[in-house]
Amino acid sequence: MTAPVLLVFDYPGRRPEARVSDLRLEDAGYDVRQLMCPPLPRAASATAYAEDALATAGAPADAVHAVLAYCMAAPLAQEAASITGCPRLLLFDGEPSTLKAVETEYRGLLTSVGAPSVLPPWWSGELIEECSDAFLTYSERHLTESIRRSLADQADPDHADDDCADEDEGFAPLVGSFLDWLAYLVAAHRTDHPAWGGTVVNVLSREQPEVPVWPGARTTRSVRVDTAREDLLTGTITRRLVLEALDTPRRDGHGISEEGAQ
């Protein structure tokens, strides 16, 4: 008998919280496909990002049992559910990717390399929402220049004349990781939240804001677990709720009960 396929959108790295893989759903007999593995997509929209992730991972285009996603990967997972026709979307602290989130994360990237957290002059909401490569192109140039200036400020004056091209090549992997992160956030923002006739179950940690009606879903159910965000995906209650949702698709119209959740 073929194991039911689960597709998972969970950005690798960049956070202290537990991961969807910590739920150990393979141990329960599921075929778990992690869709966000390097090389990560840098597509210009949520639809294209989901399509690229599905293609790269060799995920099936049909017969998907459920799509799972953490945090702002939720819109990408919704696109994958729409593409595959999967009726179940399970989110963990699921939330949309907003313009404010993109701005906050961009400032954080600058701060992480010792640069001022000042947005560049070209920054605009319209550019971020535009389904093109322009935002990433401008970001690559600005981040590269910001890192170079930061390094120059910290450099030994005796090495002030070092070849900038060699320096750029040296921190290209860092810039690349920044662009992967921005591409993910921006693509997740560039979505129309397609209505695909499926249901959303959003498992929330103690302080995570609720999205009462997930846009595009047939029904939305939020279940709050009394645990900190970083422990949400390691808790036994969360794992039991997820297995219940996966195993009982229509028992109460939502596929999950609140027994044991707090």
Short mmCIF file of C-alpha atoms in Angstrom, two decimals:
data_model
loop_
_atom_site.label_atom_id
_atom_site.label_comp_id
_atom_site.label_asym_id
_atom_site.label_seq_id
_atom_site.Cartn_x
_atom_site.Cartn_y
_atom_site.Cartn_z
CA MET A 1 0.00 0.00 0.00
CA THR A 2 1.33 3.42 -0.99
CA ALA A 3 1.94 5.81 1.90
CA PRO A 4 -0.14 9.02 1.86
CA VAL A 5 1.93 11.93 0.56
CA LEU A 6 2.41 15.07 2.63
CA LEU A 7 3.98 18.18 1.10
CA VAL A 8 5.82 20.48 3.52
CA PHE A 9 6.72 24.15 3.11
CA ASP A 10 9.11 25.01 5.94
CA TYR A 11 11.93 27.47 5.27
CA PRO A 12 15.30 25.91 6.15
CA GLY A 13 17.31 27.67 8.84
CA ARG A 14 16.97 31.29 9.99
CA ARG A 15 14.92 30.54 13.11
CA PRO A 16 15.27 29.04 16.59
CA GLU A 17 11.83 27.43 16.58
CA ALA A 18 11.27 23.71 16.04
CA ARG A 19 10.59 22.46 12.53
CA VAL A 20 7.76 20.53 10.90
CA SER A 21 10.18 17.61 10.61
CA ASP A 22 10.17 17.43 14.43
CA LEU A 23 6.62 16.08 14.24
CA ARG A 24 8.10 12.80 12.92
CA LEU A 25 5.17 12.16 10.61
CA GLU A 26 7.20 9.55 8.71
CA ASP A 27 6.96 7.39 11.85
CA ALA A 28 3.18 7.46 11.47
CA GLY A 29 3.38 6.01 7.96
CA TYR A 30 3.32 9.16 5.83
CA ASP A 31 5.48 9.90 2.80
CA VAL A 32 6.74 13.37 3.77
CA ARG A 33 8.17 15.52 0.97
CA GLN A 34 10.13 18.60 2.10
CA LEU A 35 9.70 21.14 -0.69
CA MET A 36 12.03 23.86 0.56
CA CYS A 37 15.43 22.32 0.01
CA PRO A 38 18.40 24.10 -1.65
CA PRO A 39 18.55 25.38 -4.27
CA LEU A 40 15.53 27.41 -3.22
CA PRO A 41 13.29 29.05 -5.81
CA ARG A 42 13.53 32.75 -6.56
CA ALA A 43 10.26 32.99 -8.43
CA ALA A 44 8.38 36.25 -8.87
CA SER A 45 5.04 35.10 -7.42
CA ALA A 46 3.58 32.62 -4.97
CA THR A 47 2.18 30.51 -7.79
CA ALA A 48 5.51 30.33 -9.61
CA TYR A 49 7.37 29.67 -6.35
CA ALA A 50 5.08 26.75 -5.51
CA GLU A 51 5.39 25.36 -9.03
CA ASP A 52 9.19 25.55 -8.88
CA ALA A 53 9.29 23.92 -5.44
CA LEU A 54 7.04 21.10 -6.60
CA ALA A 55 9.13 20.52 -9.72
CA THR A 56 12.49 20.62 -7.92
CA ALA A 57 11.35 18.20 -5.24
CA GLY A 58 9.79 15.87 -7.77
CA ALA A 59 6.54 16.05 -5.82
CA PRO A 60 3.45 14.41 -7.31
CA ALA A 61 1.02 16.64 -9.14
CA ASP A 62 -1.97 14.74 -7.76
CA ALA A 63 -3.02 12.39 -4.96
CA VAL A 64 -1.51 14.60 -2.26
CA HIS A 65 -3.01 13.82 1.13
CA ALA A 66 -2.21 17.19 2.76
CA VAL A 67 -0.01 20.25 2.45
CA LEU A 68 1.66 21.54 5.62
CA ALA A 69 3.35 24.89 6.22
CA TYR A 70 4.99 26.91 8.95
CA CYS A 71 4.40 30.64 9.48
CA MET A 72 4.60 32.79 6.33
CA ALA A 73 5.09 29.78 4.08
CA ALA A 74 1.31 29.38 4.37
CA PRO A 75 0.46 31.28 1.13
CA LEU A 76 2.96 29.13 -0.80
CA ALA A 77 1.40 25.98 0.62
CA GLN A 78 -2.03 27.23 -0.37
CA GLU A 79 -0.81 27.68 -3.94
CA ALA A 80 0.53 24.10 -3.90
CA ALA A 81 -2.80 22.83 -2.57
CA SER A 82 -4.54 24.62 -5.40
CA ILE A 83 -2.12 23.23 -8.00
CA THR A 84 -2.40 19.65 -6.75
CA GLY A 85 -6.08 19.78 -5.83
CA CYS A 86 -5.30 18.75 -2.26
CA PRO A 87 -8.25 19.48 0.08
CA ARG A 88 -6.26 19.68 3.35
CA LEU A 89 -4.02 22.58 4.36
CA LEU A 90 -2.42 22.32 7.80
CA LEU A 91 -0.69 25.45 9.07
CA PHE A 92 1.47 26.06 12.12
CA ASP A 93 1.33 29.65 13.35
CA GLY A 94 0.21 30.36 9.81
CA GLU A 95 0.10 34.00 8.77
CA PRO A 96 0.33 36.04 5.59
CA SER A 97 3.57 37.64 4.43
CA THR A 98 2.98 41.38 4.69
CA LEU A 99 4.80 44.44 3.42
CA LYS A 100 5.68 45.23 7.02
CA ALA A 101 7.21 41.78 7.48
CA VAL A 102 9.36 42.20 4.37
CA GLU A 103 10.54 45.60 5.61
CA THR A 104 11.32 44.29 9.09
CA GLU A 105 13.30 41.35 7.74
CA TYR A 106 15.23 43.55 5.29
CA ARG A 107 16.25 45.87 8.11
CA GLY A 108 17.28 42.81 10.12
CA LEU A 109 19.54 41.62 7.31
CA LEU A 110 21.29 44.99 7.25
CA THR A 111 21.74 44.99 11.01
CA SER A 112 23.15 41.46 10.93
CA VAL A 113 26.13 42.65 8.88
CA GLY A 114 26.73 45.80 10.91
CA ALA A 115 25.15 48.15 8.37
CA PRO A 116 22.62 50.88 9.25
CA SER A 117 19.05 49.56 9.13
CA VAL A 118 18.03 52.26 6.65
CA LEU A 119 15.86 51.29 3.70
CA PRO A 120 17.29 52.23 0.26
CA PRO A 121 15.78 55.13 -1.72
CA TRP A 122 14.19 52.80 -4.27
CA TRP A 123 12.15 50.96 -1.62
CA SER A 124 8.38 51.00 -2.18
CA GLY A 125 5.37 48.81 -1.59
CA GLU A 126 4.59 48.93 -5.29
CA LEU A 127 7.99 47.44 -6.16
CA ILE A 128 7.58 44.66 -3.62
CA GLU A 129 4.14 43.78 -4.96
CA GLU A 130 5.27 43.88 -8.60
CA CYS A 131 5.60 40.35 -9.98
CA SER A 132 9.06 40.79 -11.46
CA ASP A 133 12.72 40.27 -10.59
CA ALA A 134 13.27 44.00 -10.03
CA PHE A 135 13.05 43.90 -6.23
CA LEU A 136 15.64 41.13 -5.93
CA THR A 137 17.92 42.84 -8.47
CA TYR A 138 17.88 46.10 -6.50
CA SER A 139 18.23 44.20 -3.22
CA GLU A 140 21.28 42.29 -4.41
CA ARG A 141 23.03 45.51 -5.40
CA HIS A 142 22.12 47.31 -2.19
CA LEU A 143 23.00 44.42 0.13
CA THR A 144 26.34 43.89 -1.62
CA GLU A 145 27.20 47.57 -1.29
CA SER A 146 26.06 47.63 2.35
CA ILE A 147 28.21 44.65 3.26
CA ARG A 148 31.21 46.10 1.44
CA ARG A 149 30.89 49.43 3.27
CA SER A 150 30.44 47.69 6.60
CA LEU A 151 33.54 45.59 6.04
CA ALA A 152 35.51 48.65 4.95
CA ASP A 153 34.52 50.46 8.13
CA GLN A 154 35.80 47.54 10.19
CA ALA A 155 38.91 46.84 8.11
CA ASP A 156 42.51 47.41 9.08
CA PRO A 157 43.66 50.65 7.36
CA ASP A 158 46.71 48.76 6.07
CA HIS A 159 44.38 46.68 3.87
CA ALA A 160 42.21 49.50 2.61
CA ASP A 161 43.37 48.95 -0.97
CA ASP A 162 42.40 45.27 -1.17
CA ASP A 163 40.61 44.20 -4.33
CA CYS A 164 36.87 44.87 -3.89
CA ALA A 165 36.02 42.26 -6.52
CA ASP A 166 37.71 39.58 -4.43
CA GLU A 167 35.79 40.76 -1.38
CA ASP A 168 32.50 40.65 -3.28
CA GLU A 169 33.21 37.09 -4.36
CA GLY A 170 33.99 36.16 -0.78
CA PHE A 171 30.66 37.26 0.61
CA ALA A 172 28.56 36.26 -2.42
CA PRO A 173 27.21 33.18 -0.54
CA LEU A 174 26.00 35.46 2.25
CA VAL A 175 24.23 37.76 -0.18
CA GLY A 176 22.78 34.69 -1.86
CA SER A 177 21.31 33.45 1.41
CA PHE A 178 19.80 36.90 2.01
CA LEU A 179 18.23 36.88 -1.45
CA ASP A 180 16.78 33.39 -0.91
CA TRP A 181 15.10 34.65 2.25
CA LEU A 182 13.75 37.80 0.59
CA ALA A 183 12.55 35.86 -2.45
CA TYR A 184 10.60 33.56 -0.15
CA LEU A 185 8.97 36.42 1.78
CA VAL A 186 8.14 38.44 -1.32
CA ALA A 187 6.78 35.50 -3.29
CA ALA A 188 4.56 34.55 -0.34
CA HIS A 189 3.24 38.13 -0.35
CA ARG A 190 2.50 38.06 -4.08
CA THR A 191 -0.51 35.78 -3.89
CA ASP A 192 -4.21 36.05 -4.66
CA HIS A 193 -5.00 33.35 -2.06
CA PRO A 194 -6.66 31.05 -4.60
CA ALA A 195 -9.99 29.55 -3.61
CA TRP A 196 -9.44 25.83 -4.13
CA GLY A 197 -12.34 24.34 -2.16
CA GLY A 198 -10.14 23.03 0.64
CA THR A 199 -10.06 23.42 4.40
CA VAL A 200 -7.48 25.12 6.61
CA VAL A 201 -6.52 23.99 10.10
CA ASN A 202 -4.21 26.51 11.75
CA VAL A 203 -2.45 25.21 14.87
CA LEU A 204 -1.40 28.21 16.93
CA SER A 205 1.11 28.63 19.74
CA ARG A 206 0.18 30.52 22.89
CA GLU A 207 0.62 34.10 21.66
CA GLN A 208 0.26 33.77 17.88
CA PRO A 209 -2.48 36.04 16.44
CA GLU A 210 -5.35 34.16 14.84
CA VAL A 211 -6.49 34.51 11.23
CA PRO A 212 -10.19 33.72 11.81
CA VAL A 213 -11.09 33.27 8.14
CA TRP A 214 -8.23 32.17 5.93
CA PRO A 215 -8.71 33.83 2.52
CA GLY A 216 -9.61 31.33 -0.19
CA ALA A 217 -10.41 28.44 2.17
CA ARG A 218 -13.78 26.72 2.24
CA THR A 219 -13.57 26.51 6.03
CA THR A 220 -11.02 27.64 8.60
CA ARG A 221 -10.37 26.13 12.01
CA SER A 222 -7.89 27.56 14.50
CA VAL A 223 -6.68 25.39 17.37
CA ARG A 224 -4.53 26.97 20.05
CA VAL A 225 -1.99 24.92 21.97
CA ASP A 226 -0.74 26.25 25.29
CA THR A 227 2.92 26.28 24.41
CA ALA A 228 5.61 28.75 23.40
CA ARG A 229 6.16 29.33 19.69
CA GLU A 230 9.57 27.66 19.67
CA ASP A 231 8.08 24.46 21.12
CA LEU A 232 4.92 24.24 19.03
CA LEU A 233 6.26 21.59 16.66
CA THR A 234 7.83 19.41 19.34
CA GLY A 235 4.81 19.09 21.62
CA THR A 236 2.92 15.82 21.95
CA ILE A 237 -0.41 17.67 21.81
CA THR A 238 0.47 19.25 18.46
CA ARG A 239 1.54 15.91 17.02
CA ARG A 240 -1.65 14.23 18.18
CA LEU A 241 -3.80 17.02 16.73
CA VAL A 242 -2.00 16.79 13.41
CA LEU A 243 -2.33 13.02 13.19
CA GLU A 244 -6.02 13.37 14.01
CA ALA A 245 -6.49 15.93 11.26
CA LEU A 246 -4.68 13.75 8.74
CA ASP A 247 -6.49 10.55 9.71
CA THR A 248 -10.02 11.92 10.12
CA PRO A 249 -10.65 14.26 7.21
CA ARG A 250 -14.34 14.99 7.66
CA ARG A 251 -15.36 13.87 11.15
CA ASP A 252 -16.52 17.29 12.31
CA GLY A 253 -16.33 19.15 9.03
CA HIS A 254 -12.81 20.32 9.85
CA GLY A 255 -10.88 17.15 10.54
CA ILE A 256 -9.62 18.05 13.99
CA SER A 257 -10.98 18.26 17.52
CA GLU A 258 -9.90 20.52 20.36
CA GLU A 259 -9.60 17.77 22.93
CA GLY A 260 -6.25 18.19 24.63
CA ALA A 261 -5.64 21.67 23.22
CA GLN A 262 -5.65 24.59 25.61
#
